Coordinates of C-alpha atoms in Angstrom, one line a residue:
V1 CA 37.5 -22.2 -44.5
D2 CA 37.1 -19.1 -42.5
G3 CA 34.0 -17.3 -42.6
G4 CA 35.6 -14.1 -41.6
D5 CA 34.8 -10.6 -42.0
N6 CA 33.3 -9.9 -45.6
N7 CA 35.2 -6.6 -45.9
N8 CA 38.5 -8.1 -45.7
N9 CA 38.1 -10.7 -48.4
S10 CA 38.9 -8.8 -51.5
H11 CA 42.7 -8.4 -50.9
K12 CA 42.9 -11.8 -48.9
L13 CA 41.6 -13.5 -52.1
D14 CA 44.6 -12.0 -54.1
T15 CA 47.2 -13.1 -51.7
M16 CA 49.7 -15.7 -53.2
R17 CA 51.4 -18.4 -51.2
L18 CA 55.0 -18.5 -52.2
P19 CA 56.8 -21.6 -51.6
E20 CA 59.8 -20.2 -49.4
T21 CA 57.0 -18.7 -47.2
L22 CA 55.3 -22.0 -46.7
L23 CA 55.5 -23.0 -43.2
W24 CA 55.0 -19.6 -42.1
A25 CA 51.9 -19.1 -44.2
A26 CA 50.7 -22.5 -42.7
L27 CA 50.9 -21.4 -39.5
F28 CA 49.5 -18.1 -39.3
I29 CA 47.5 -17.2 -42.6
H30 CA 44.5 -18.8 -43.8
E31 CA 43.4 -17.3 -47.0
V32 CA 39.6 -16.9 -47.7
V33 CA 38.5 -17.9 -50.8
G34 CA 34.9 -18.5 -49.8
E35 CA 32.5 -18.0 -46.6
Y36 CA 29.5 -19.8 -45.5
G37 CA 26.1 -18.4 -45.6
M38 CA 22.5 -19.2 -45.1
A39 CA 19.6 -19.5 -47.7
H40 CA 16.3 -19.3 -45.8
F41 CA 13.5 -21.4 -47.8
S42 CA 9.9 -20.9 -47.3
D43 CA 6.3 -21.2 -48.8
R44 CA 4.6 -18.2 -50.2
E45 CA 1.6 -19.2 -47.8
K46 CA 3.5 -20.1 -44.9
S47 CA 5.2 -17.9 -42.5
N48 CA 7.7 -20.3 -41.3
G49 CA 10.9 -21.2 -43.3
K50 CA 14.2 -23.1 -43.1
D51 CA 17.8 -22.4 -42.9
Y52 CA 19.9 -24.4 -45.5
C53 CA 23.8 -23.8 -45.6
I54 CA 25.3 -22.2 -48.6
F55 CA 29.0 -22.0 -49.8
F56 CA 29.9 -18.3 -51.8
N57 CA 31.9 -16.0 -52.6
S58 CA 31.6 -12.4 -52.0
Q59 CA 33.6 -11.4 -54.7
W60 CA 30.5 -12.1 -57.2
A61 CA 28.2 -10.1 -54.5
R62 CA 27.9 -9.5 -50.8
L63 CA 25.3 -10.9 -49.0
P64 CA 23.7 -9.1 -46.1
Q65 CA 24.2 -10.0 -42.5
D66 CA 20.5 -10.0 -41.4
L67 CA 17.7 -12.1 -42.8
H68 CA 15.2 -9.2 -42.5
K69 CA 17.5 -7.1 -44.8
A70 CA 17.7 -9.8 -47.5
S71 CA 15.2 -10.1 -50.2
R72 CA 12.9 -12.9 -50.7
L73 CA 12.6 -14.0 -54.2
Q74 CA 10.9 -16.8 -55.7
I75 CA 13.1 -20.2 -56.9
Y76 CA 13.1 -21.0 -60.4
D77 CA 13.9 -24.5 -60.4
L78 CA 15.9 -25.7 -63.2
T79 CA 18.0 -28.7 -61.4
T80 CA 17.2 -30.8 -65.0
S81 CA 20.0 -28.3 -66.3
V82 CA 23.5 -27.3 -65.8
L83 CA 23.0 -23.8 -67.3
C84 CA 26.2 -24.0 -69.2
S85 CA 24.7 -22.7 -72.5
P86 CA 22.2 -20.2 -73.7
S87 CA 20.1 -22.8 -75.2
E88 CA 19.2 -24.0 -71.6
V89 CA 17.8 -20.7 -70.7
P90 CA 14.2 -21.1 -70.3
E91 CA 11.8 -18.6 -72.4
G92 CA 11.7 -15.4 -70.7
G93 CA 14.6 -15.7 -68.5
F94 CA 14.6 -15.6 -65.0
P95 CA 13.2 -11.9 -64.1
N96 CA 13.5 -11.0 -60.6
R97 CA 14.1 -14.6 -59.7
I98 CA 16.9 -17.0 -58.6
P99 CA 17.6 -20.0 -60.6
M100 CA 18.7 -23.5 -59.1
V101 CA 20.9 -25.5 -61.5
L102 CA 23.1 -28.3 -61.3
R103 CA 27.1 -28.2 -61.0
G104 CA 27.8 -29.3 -64.6
N105 CA 31.4 -28.9 -66.4
C106 CA 31.4 -25.2 -67.2
T107 CA 32.9 -22.7 -65.2
F108 CA 31.0 -20.6 -62.6
Y109 CA 31.4 -17.4 -64.6
E110 CA 29.5 -19.2 -67.5
K111 CA 26.7 -19.9 -65.4
V112 CA 26.1 -16.7 -63.6
R113 CA 26.9 -14.7 -66.3
L114 CA 24.0 -16.8 -68.3
A115 CA 21.7 -16.0 -65.0
Q116 CA 22.7 -12.1 -65.1
I117 CA 21.9 -11.1 -68.4
N118 CA 18.4 -13.0 -68.4
G119 CA 17.3 -11.1 -65.2
A120 CA 18.3 -13.3 -62.4
K121 CA 18.8 -11.9 -59.2
G122 CA 20.9 -14.6 -57.9
L123 CA 22.1 -18.0 -58.4
L124 CA 22.1 -21.3 -56.4
I125 CA 24.2 -24.1 -57.8
V126 CA 23.4 -27.7 -56.7
S127 CA 26.4 -29.9 -56.0
K128 CA 26.7 -33.6 -55.5
D129 CA 30.4 -33.4 -54.7
R130 CA 32.3 -31.2 -52.3
L131 CA 31.1 -27.1 -51.9
T132 CA 34.1 -25.6 -53.2
P133 CA 34.3 -21.7 -53.6
P134 CA 32.8 -20.3 -56.6
A135 CA 36.1 -18.4 -57.9
G136 CA 36.8 -16.3 -60.6
N137 CA 39.0 -13.7 -61.9
K138 CA 39.4 -10.2 -61.2
T139 CA 37.6 -9.3 -64.3
Q140 CA 34.8 -11.4 -63.9
Y141 CA 34.2 -10.3 -60.4
E142 CA 33.6 -6.6 -61.8
E143 CA 31.3 -7.7 -64.3
I144 CA 29.1 -9.8 -62.3
D145 CA 26.6 -7.9 -59.3
I146 CA 24.7 -10.9 -58.2
P147 CA 25.5 -13.4 -55.5
V148 CA 26.3 -16.8 -56.5
A149 CA 26.4 -19.6 -53.9
L150 CA 26.5 -23.7 -53.7
L151 CA 23.7 -25.7 -52.3
S152 CA 24.1 -29.5 -51.2
Y153 CA 22.2 -32.0 -53.1
S154 CA 20.9 -33.5 -50.1
D155 CA 19.7 -30.2 -48.9
M156 CA 18.1 -29.7 -52.6
L157 CA 16.1 -33.1 -52.3
D158 CA 14.8 -31.8 -48.5
I159 CA 13.8 -28.7 -50.1
S160 CA 11.9 -30.3 -52.8
K161 CA 10.4 -32.5 -50.3
T162 CA 9.4 -29.7 -47.6
F163 CA 8.2 -26.7 -50.0
G164 CA 6.0 -26.5 -52.9
K165 CA 6.7 -25.1 -56.3
A166 CA 6.1 -21.5 -55.4
R167 CA 9.2 -21.6 -53.1
L168 CA 10.9 -18.2 -51.8
V169 CA 14.6 -17.7 -51.0
A170 CA 16.4 -15.4 -49.1
M171 CA 20.2 -15.3 -48.9
Y172 CA 22.0 -14.0 -46.0
A173 CA 25.5 -14.4 -44.2
P174 CA 25.5 -13.8 -40.6
N175 CA 28.3 -13.1 -38.4
E176 CA 29.7 -16.4 -36.6
P177 CA 30.2 -15.9 -33.0
V178 CA 34.2 -15.9 -32.0
L179 CA 33.6 -18.2 -29.2
D180 CA 31.0 -21.1 -28.6
Y181 CA 29.9 -21.8 -25.1
N182 CA 30.6 -25.6 -25.9
M183 CA 34.2 -24.9 -25.4
V184 CA 33.6 -24.6 -21.6
I185 CA 31.7 -28.0 -21.4
I186 CA 34.8 -29.5 -23.5
F187 CA 37.1 -27.6 -21.0
L188 CA 35.6 -28.9 -18.2
M189 CA 35.6 -32.6 -19.3
A190 CA 39.3 -32.6 -20.3
V191 CA 40.3 -31.1 -17.1
G192 CA 38.3 -33.6 -15.2
T193 CA 39.6 -36.2 -17.2
V194 CA 43.0 -35.6 -16.9
A195 CA 42.6 -34.4 -13.1
V196 CA 41.0 -37.8 -12.0
G197 CA 43.1 -39.7 -14.1
G198 CA 46.2 -38.6 -12.8
Y199 CA 45.2 -38.8 -9.3
W200 CA 43.7 -42.3 -9.6
A201 CA 46.8 -43.7 -11.2
G202 CA 49.0 -42.1 -8.8
S203 CA 47.3 -43.3 -6.0
R204 CA 47.2 -47.0 -7.3
D205 CA 51.2 -46.6 -7.7
R206 CA 51.3 -45.4 -3.9
K207 CA 49.1 -48.7 -3.1
K208 CA 50.9 -50.9 -4.9
R209 CA 54.2 -50.2 -3.3
Y210 CA 52.9 -50.6 0.0
L211 CA 51.8 -53.8 -0.6
K212 CA 55.0 -54.7 -2.0
L213 CA 56.3 -53.9 1.4
K214 CA 54.2 -56.6 2.8
R215 CA 55.1 -59.1 0.1
D216 CA 51.3 -58.7 -0.9
E217 CA 50.6 -60.7 -4.4
A218 CA 47.6 -58.1 -4.9
A219 CA 51.0 -56.0 -6.0
E220 CA 52.5 -58.5 -8.5
K221 CA 48.7 -58.6 -10.3
Q222 CA 48.8 -54.8 -10.1
D223 CA 52.1 -54.8 -11.8
E224 CA 50.5 -57.1 -14.7
E225 CA 47.8 -54.4 -15.1
T226 CA 50.2 -51.8 -16.0
V227 CA 52.2 -51.1 -19.2
D228 CA 55.4 -49.0 -18.9
V229 CA 56.4 -47.4 -22.4
S230 CA 59.9 -47.5 -23.4
P231 CA 61.2 -45.4 -26.6
V232 CA 61.1 -48.2 -28.9
M233 CA 57.4 -48.2 -28.1
I234 CA 57.0 -44.6 -28.6
C235 CA 58.6 -44.6 -32.0
V236 CA 56.3 -47.4 -33.3
F237 CA 53.3 -45.8 -31.6
V238 CA 54.1 -42.6 -33.6
V239 CA 54.5 -44.2 -36.6
M240 CA 51.5 -46.3 -36.4
C241 CA 49.5 -43.4 -35.7
C242 CA 50.9 -41.4 -39.0
S243 CA 50.1 -44.5 -41.1
M244 CA 46.7 -45.0 -39.8
L245 CA 46.0 -40.9 -40.6
V246 CA 47.1 -41.5 -43.8
L247 CA 45.1 -44.5 -44.5
L248 CA 41.9 -43.1 -43.3
Y249 CA 42.1 -40.4 -45.5
F250 CA 42.5 -42.3 -48.2
F251 CA 40.3 -46.0 -47.4
Y252 CA 37.9 -43.7 -44.9
D253 CA 34.8 -45.6 -45.6
Y254 CA 36.5 -48.9 -45.3
L255 CA 38.3 -48.5 -41.9
A256 CA 36.0 -46.1 -40.2
I257 CA 33.7 -49.4 -39.4
W258 CA 36.5 -51.5 -37.7
V259 CA 37.4 -48.2 -35.8
I260 CA 34.0 -48.0 -34.3
A261 CA 34.1 -51.6 -33.3
I262 CA 37.2 -51.2 -31.6
F263 CA 36.4 -48.3 -29.8
C264 CA 33.0 -50.3 -28.5
V265 CA 35.1 -52.9 -27.0
A266 CA 37.7 -50.7 -25.8
S267 CA 35.1 -48.1 -24.1
S268 CA 33.2 -51.0 -22.6
V269 CA 36.4 -52.3 -20.9
G270 CA 37.2 -49.0 -20.0
L271 CA 33.5 -48.0 -18.3
H272 CA 33.7 -51.5 -16.7
S273 CA 37.0 -50.7 -14.9
C274 CA 35.5 -47.3 -14.0
L275 CA 32.6 -48.5 -12.6
W276 CA 33.6 -51.6 -10.8
P277 CA 35.3 -50.0 -7.6
F278 CA 31.8 -48.4 -6.7
V279 CA 29.7 -51.6 -7.6
R280 CA 31.9 -54.0 -5.5
R281 CA 31.1 -52.0 -2.5
L282 CA 27.5 -52.4 -2.7
P283 CA 26.7 -54.9 0.5
F284 CA 24.5 -56.9 -1.9
C285 CA 26.6 -58.0 -4.7
K286 CA 29.1 -60.4 -2.8
C287 CA 27.7 -63.7 -4.1
R288 CA 29.6 -65.6 -6.8
V289 CA 29.0 -68.0 -9.9
P290 CA 28.0 -71.8 -8.7
Q291 CA 31.0 -74.3 -9.1
N292 CA 30.8 -75.2 -13.0
N293 CA 32.8 -76.2 -15.9
L294 CA 31.9 -73.5 -18.1
P295 CA 34.7 -71.5 -19.9
Y296 CA 35.7 -68.1 -18.3
L297 CA 33.6 -69.0 -15.3
Q298 CA 35.4 -71.8 -13.6
K299 CA 37.0 -69.2 -11.3
R300 CA 33.6 -68.2 -9.8
P301 CA 33.3 -64.4 -10.6
Q302 CA 30.7 -62.5 -9.0
V303 CA 27.5 -62.2 -10.2
S304 CA 27.7 -58.3 -9.9
A305 CA 30.8 -58.0 -11.9
L306 CA 29.0 -60.3 -14.7
L307 CA 26.0 -58.0 -14.6
L308 CA 28.0 -54.8 -14.6
S309 CA 29.9 -56.3 -17.9
A310 CA 26.8 -56.7 -19.5
F311 CA 25.6 -53.1 -18.5
C312 CA 28.9 -52.0 -19.8
L313 CA 28.8 -53.8 -23.1
G314 CA 24.8 -53.0 -23.5
V315 CA 25.7 -48.8 -23.3
S316 CA 28.4 -49.3 -26.3
L317 CA 26.2 -51.3 -28.2
T318 CA 23.5 -48.7 -27.5
W319 CA 25.8 -45.9 -28.7
M320 CA 26.9 -48.0 -31.9
V321 CA 23.1 -48.8 -33.1
F322 CA 22.3 -44.7 -32.4
R323 CA 25.7 -43.3 -33.0
N324 CA 24.4 -40.8 -35.7
E325 CA 21.3 -39.4 -33.5
D326 CA 23.1 -36.0 -33.2
E327 CA 20.5 -35.0 -30.6
W328 CA 21.7 -37.1 -27.8
A329 CA 24.2 -40.0 -28.9
W330 CA 27.3 -37.6 -28.2
V331 CA 26.4 -37.6 -24.8
L332 CA 26.8 -41.4 -24.8
Q333 CA 30.2 -41.1 -26.8
D334 CA 31.6 -38.6 -24.6
A335 CA 30.9 -40.9 -21.2
L336 CA 32.3 -43.9 -23.0
G337 CA 35.2 -41.8 -24.2
I338 CA 36.1 -40.3 -20.7
A339 CA 35.8 -43.9 -19.2
F340 CA 38.4 -45.1 -21.9
C341 CA 40.8 -42.4 -21.1
L342 CA 40.9 -42.6 -17.6
Y343 CA 41.3 -46.3 -18.0
M344 CA 44.2 -45.7 -20.2
L345 CA 45.5 -43.1 -17.8
K346 CA 45.5 -46.0 -15.3
T347 CA 47.2 -48.6 -17.5
V348 CA 49.9 -47.1 -19.4
R349 CA 52.9 -45.6 -17.5
L350 CA 55.6 -43.6 -18.4
P351 CA 58.9 -44.6 -16.3
T352 CA 61.0 -41.2 -16.5
F353 CA 60.4 -37.2 -17.7
K354 CA 62.9 -38.3 -20.4
A355 CA 60.2 -40.7 -21.6
C356 CA 57.5 -38.0 -21.3
T357 CA 59.5 -35.4 -23.1
L358 CA 60.1 -37.8 -26.1
L359 CA 56.5 -38.7 -26.2
L360 CA 55.1 -35.4 -26.0
S361 CA 57.8 -33.7 -28.6
V362 CA 57.5 -36.4 -31.1
L363 CA 53.4 -36.5 -31.0
I364 CA 53.7 -32.6 -32.4
Y365 CA 53.2 -34.7 -35.8
D366 CA 49.8 -33.3 -35.8
V367 CA 51.3 -29.8 -36.6
F368 CA 52.1 -31.1 -40.0
F369 CA 48.8 -33.0 -40.4
V370 CA 46.9 -29.9 -39.4
F371 CA 48.9 -27.2 -41.0
I372 CA 51.0 -28.5 -44.0
T373 CA 48.6 -31.1 -45.4
P374 CA 46.1 -28.4 -46.9
F375 CA 49.0 -27.6 -49.4
L376 CA 49.2 -30.9 -50.7
T377 CA 45.8 -32.1 -50.8
N378 CA 43.4 -31.8 -53.7
S379 CA 40.5 -30.6 -51.8
G380 CA 42.9 -28.0 -49.7
E381 CA 41.4 -29.6 -46.5
S382 CA 43.8 -30.6 -43.7
I383 CA 44.2 -34.7 -43.3
M384 CA 44.0 -34.2 -39.4
V385 CA 40.6 -32.4 -39.8
E386 CA 39.2 -34.5 -42.5
V387 CA 39.8 -37.6 -40.5
A388 CA 38.4 -36.4 -37.1
A389 CA 35.4 -34.6 -38.5
G390 CA 34.6 -37.3 -41.4
P391 CA 35.1 -36.7 -45.1
S392 CA 32.1 -34.6 -46.4
D393 CA 32.3 -37.0 -49.3
S394 CA 32.0 -40.0 -47.5
A395 CA 29.8 -42.5 -48.6
T396 CA 29.0 -44.1 -45.4
H397 CA 28.9 -40.6 -43.7
E398 CA 30.4 -42.2 -40.5
K399 CA 32.4 -40.1 -37.6
L400 CA 35.3 -41.7 -35.9
P401 CA 34.3 -41.7 -32.1
M402 CA 38.0 -41.0 -30.8
V403 CA 36.8 -37.4 -30.0
L404 CA 35.2 -35.7 -27.1
K405 CA 32.4 -34.0 -29.0
V406 CA 29.9 -31.3 -27.9
P407 CA 27.2 -29.5 -30.5
R408 CA 27.3 -25.7 -30.7
L409 CA 25.3 -23.8 -28.4
N410 CA 25.3 -20.5 -30.0
S411 CA 22.5 -19.2 -31.9
S412 CA 24.0 -18.6 -34.9
P413 CA 22.4 -20.2 -38.2
L414 CA 25.8 -21.0 -39.4
A415 CA 26.0 -23.8 -36.9
L416 CA 24.3 -25.5 -39.4
C417 CA 27.2 -25.5 -41.8
D418 CA 30.0 -27.6 -42.1
R419 CA 30.4 -29.2 -38.9
P420 CA 28.0 -28.5 -36.1
F421 CA 30.3 -29.7 -33.3
S422 CA 33.4 -28.6 -31.6
L423 CA 35.7 -31.9 -31.1
L424 CA 38.8 -32.5 -28.9
G425 CA 40.8 -35.8 -29.8
F426 CA 41.5 -38.2 -26.9
G427 CA 45.4 -37.7 -27.8
D428 CA 45.0 -34.5 -26.8
I429 CA 43.8 -35.8 -23.2
L430 CA 46.2 -38.9 -23.3
V431 CA 49.2 -37.7 -24.1
P432 CA 49.5 -34.6 -21.5
G433 CA 47.6 -36.8 -19.3
L434 CA 50.6 -39.5 -19.0
L435 CA 52.9 -36.7 -18.0
V436 CA 50.2 -35.8 -15.2
V437 CA 50.4 -39.3 -14.0
Y438 CA 54.0 -39.1 -14.0
C439 CA 54.2 -36.2 -11.7
H440 CA 51.4 -37.4 -9.1
R441 CA 53.9 -40.6 -8.9
F442 CA 56.9 -38.5 -8.6
D443 CA 54.8 -36.5 -5.9
I444 CA 54.2 -39.7 -4.0
L445 CA 57.9 -40.9 -4.1
I446 CA 59.3 -37.8 -2.9
Q447 CA 56.2 -37.2 -0.5
S448 CA 55.5 -33.6 -1.5
S449 CA 52.0 -32.0 -1.4
R450 CA 51.3 -32.9 -4.9
I451 CA 53.1 -29.9 -5.9
Y452 CA 54.0 -31.4 -9.7
F453 CA 50.4 -33.0 -10.2
V454 CA 48.9 -29.5 -9.5
A455 CA 51.1 -27.6 -11.2
C456 CA 50.9 -29.9 -14.3
T457 CA 47.2 -30.1 -14.2
V458 CA 45.8 -27.0 -13.3
G459 CA 48.6 -24.4 -13.8
A460 CA 49.5 -25.6 -17.2
H461 CA 48.1 -28.6 -18.6
Y462 CA 44.4 -27.1 -19.3
G463 CA 45.0 -24.1 -17.0
V464 CA 46.9 -22.3 -19.8
G465 CA 47.4 -24.8 -22.8
L466 CA 43.4 -25.4 -23.4
L467 CA 42.8 -21.8 -23.1
V468 CA 45.6 -20.8 -25.5
T469 CA 44.2 -23.5 -28.2
F470 CA 40.7 -22.0 -27.9
V471 CA 42.0 -18.5 -28.5
A472 CA 43.8 -19.7 -31.5
L473 CA 41.0 -21.5 -32.5
A474 CA 38.7 -18.4 -32.3
V475 CA 41.5 -16.2 -33.9
M476 CA 42.1 -18.6 -36.7
Q477 CA 38.7 -20.0 -37.5
M478 CA 40.1 -23.4 -38.2
G479 CA 41.0 -26.4 -36.7
Q480 CA 43.9 -26.3 -34.4
P481 CA 46.2 -29.1 -33.2
A482 CA 45.9 -28.8 -29.5
L483 CA 49.7 -30.6 -28.5
L484 CA 51.3 -27.7 -30.1
Y485 CA 49.9 -25.4 -26.9
L486 CA 49.5 -28.3 -24.7
V487 CA 52.9 -29.9 -25.2
P488 CA 55.1 -26.9 -24.1
C489 CA 53.0 -26.0 -21.2
T490 CA 53.3 -28.9 -19.4
L491 CA 56.9 -29.4 -20.2
L492 CA 57.9 -26.4 -19.3
T493 CA 55.9 -26.1 -16.4
S494 CA 57.0 -29.5 -14.9
L495 CA 60.6 -28.6 -15.8
A496 CA 60.3 -25.3 -13.8
V497 CA 59.0 -27.1 -10.9
A498 CA 61.7 -29.7 -10.8
L499 CA 64.3 -27.0 -11.3
C500 CA 63.1 -24.5 -8.6
R501 CA 63.0 -27.5 -6.3
K502 CA 66.5 -28.8 -7.2
E503 CA 65.1 -32.4 -7.9
L504 CA 65.7 -32.1 -11.8
P505 CA 68.2 -35.4 -12.1
Q506 CA 65.8 -37.2 -9.8
F507 CA 62.6 -36.0 -12.0
W508 CA 64.4 -36.9 -15.2
T509 CA 65.6 -40.2 -14.7
G510 CA 62.6 -41.3 -12.5
S511 CA 65.0 -42.2 -9.5
G512 CA 63.1 -44.0 -7.1
F513 CA 60.8 -46.0 -9.4
V514 CA 63.6 -48.5 -10.0
P515 CA 63.5 -51.7 -8.0
A516 CA 66.6 -51.5 -6.2
I517 CA 65.3 -48.3 -4.2
A518 CA 61.8 -49.6 -4.5
L519 CA 62.5 -52.8 -2.4
A520 CA 63.6 -50.1 0.4
P521 CA 61.4 -50.2 3.4
I522 CA 58.8 -47.3 2.8
S523 CA 55.8 -46.7 5.0
C524 CA 52.4 -44.4 3.7
T525 CA 53.7 -41.8 6.8
Q526 CA 57.3 -42.2 6.8
T527 CA 59.6 -40.4 5.0
A528 CA 62.5 -41.9 3.0
A529 CA 65.8 -42.2 4.4
P530 CA 68.2 -39.2 3.3
P531 CA 70.7 -40.8 0.5
T532 CA 73.6 -39.3 2.4
E533 CA 73.6 -42.2 4.9
G534 CA 74.7 -44.5 2.5
P535 CA 73.4 -48.1 1.4
L536 CA 71.7 -50.5 3.8
T537 CA 73.9 -53.3 5.3
P538 CA 72.2 -57.0 5.1
K539 CA 71.6 -57.1 9.3
P540 CA 69.5 -54.1 9.5
E541 CA 67.4 -55.3 6.6
A542 CA 66.8 -58.2 8.0
E543 CA 66.0 -56.6 11.2
E544 CA 63.2 -54.3 9.7
A545 CA 62.1 -57.0 7.2
E546 CA 61.3 -59.6 10.3
P547 CA 59.0 -57.2 12.0
A548 CA 57.4 -56.0 8.7
E549 CA 56.6 -59.7 7.9
E550 CA 55.0 -60.6 11.5
K551 CA 52.9 -57.5 11.3
A552 CA 51.5 -58.5 7.8
Q553 CA 51.1 -62.1 9.3
E554 CA 49.2 -60.9 12.3
A555 CA 47.0 -58.6 10.4
A556 CA 46.5 -61.2 7.5
P557 CA 42.9 -62.1 8.2
Q558 CA 42.0 -58.2 8.4
E559 CA 44.4 -56.8 5.8
Q560 CA 43.3 -59.5 3.1
P561 CA 39.4 -57.9 2.1
T562 CA 41.5 -54.2 2.2
A563 CA 44.3 -55.6 -0.6
E564 CA 41.1 -56.4 -3.0
N565 CA 40.2 -53.3 -2.4
E566 CA 43.1 -51.6 -3.2
E567 CA 43.8 -53.8 -6.0
E568 CA 40.5 -53.0 -7.6
E569 CA 40.6 -49.2 -7.1

């Protein structure tokens, strides 16, 4: 729900959503039917107070933007009543007070009318369910001139514990900053993850090709560690994602804990994969497990590998235990999430630009789940935003960890309302990141100066696409499907570079990654033979392969540790 300028709310509320303009309205209009504000509670004897989030409709009455301009009035605690009939009004009414009542089954107009005619200066309605806008019609709005707002039941319980009976309240609606500073942190984390993951995966591909030239067994092991994505796998993946989103929306409390458990296992594996190349270089970490018959230890792994595995699993379990500690648990979640994304970018490969285009195109399905589903759900919230941030009516109040999250850093009290974190899903990093990996691999294949990699990472992927996402977020004041902006930027920029360099046929089909060409002699310092020279004859191939084998045999005692290092990197 947008908490936009209060001066524009009156004519926006009357705007009707017509079926024939459904898609256009979903993309460009977000009707303002309620705003977030703050209720500042304090004791009469104490100067310090505390802010609580409220949800109000300025059609009843507007709230001041500054706390110092808001009137501090005494609360009349009537939470044992719903204030739906005159018999529930206490003797003497509510002169210059703000009654606090339960939601009940009657309309907002019936409640606020009873409060106003009995001298109240406002009305706070405590709701155990989702905070819905206190709506009415035009005639009712004209009749009422006191503010009416909704307060959550959990906040009401905290107010009762924190403040005495002589509690005062001042309601106000501060302006929300257009852009929060935490966007800069998310921007840097996303750019860094994609850049490092793309460079790492491309470098591994170069080393693997070099090891294949030397007929090294480490190259075959690297092939086993990577997964090439086919069109069928892409279609199955999209169907699974859509199904999982819908299932999470309807059965969130049952499935959320399983997603958390899967994230713990996957992120610990990813963290181990990221840290192992550094740990294995330590000079005092070469000792191995003694000879034994224990399961999983018969191959005598290095002790450092076991210790690193225990450390990574301990980090994941620590996050799982303290995942609801909003003050610091988000740091662990982001670190584990970045490690998971790096591991996936290193492992999953798209063999052709055609596969990249197919994957990135079909994954814009989240546009439907963000913009269209609010018209289909009873709550008016998008399925994507509800699942990513966690439903407000969830019994477990669990949050899915498949996002990078950074708390709001602005000083606005409205940071307490709704969602205090800015989120960026892993899919918004992994999906375009796979294209970045492909671009770096293609750069290595044609031995260019990483022009595709730089253009896709800096020039388009986050240099433009993510900034456009942030601008749309600030303008529309609602959750945005980042892939809607990232996909065109990444695909079009990569396509433009290929066209300018006249390499589109090779870039589109991934020519050079297929085995027939990969078996040709290629070195890290030598350019590939021009295609006009024709296929190699058996005799030259044998003549060139023999010196290469002799060279590999001569350097075998020295090259073997290097091969292991290259494999792990």
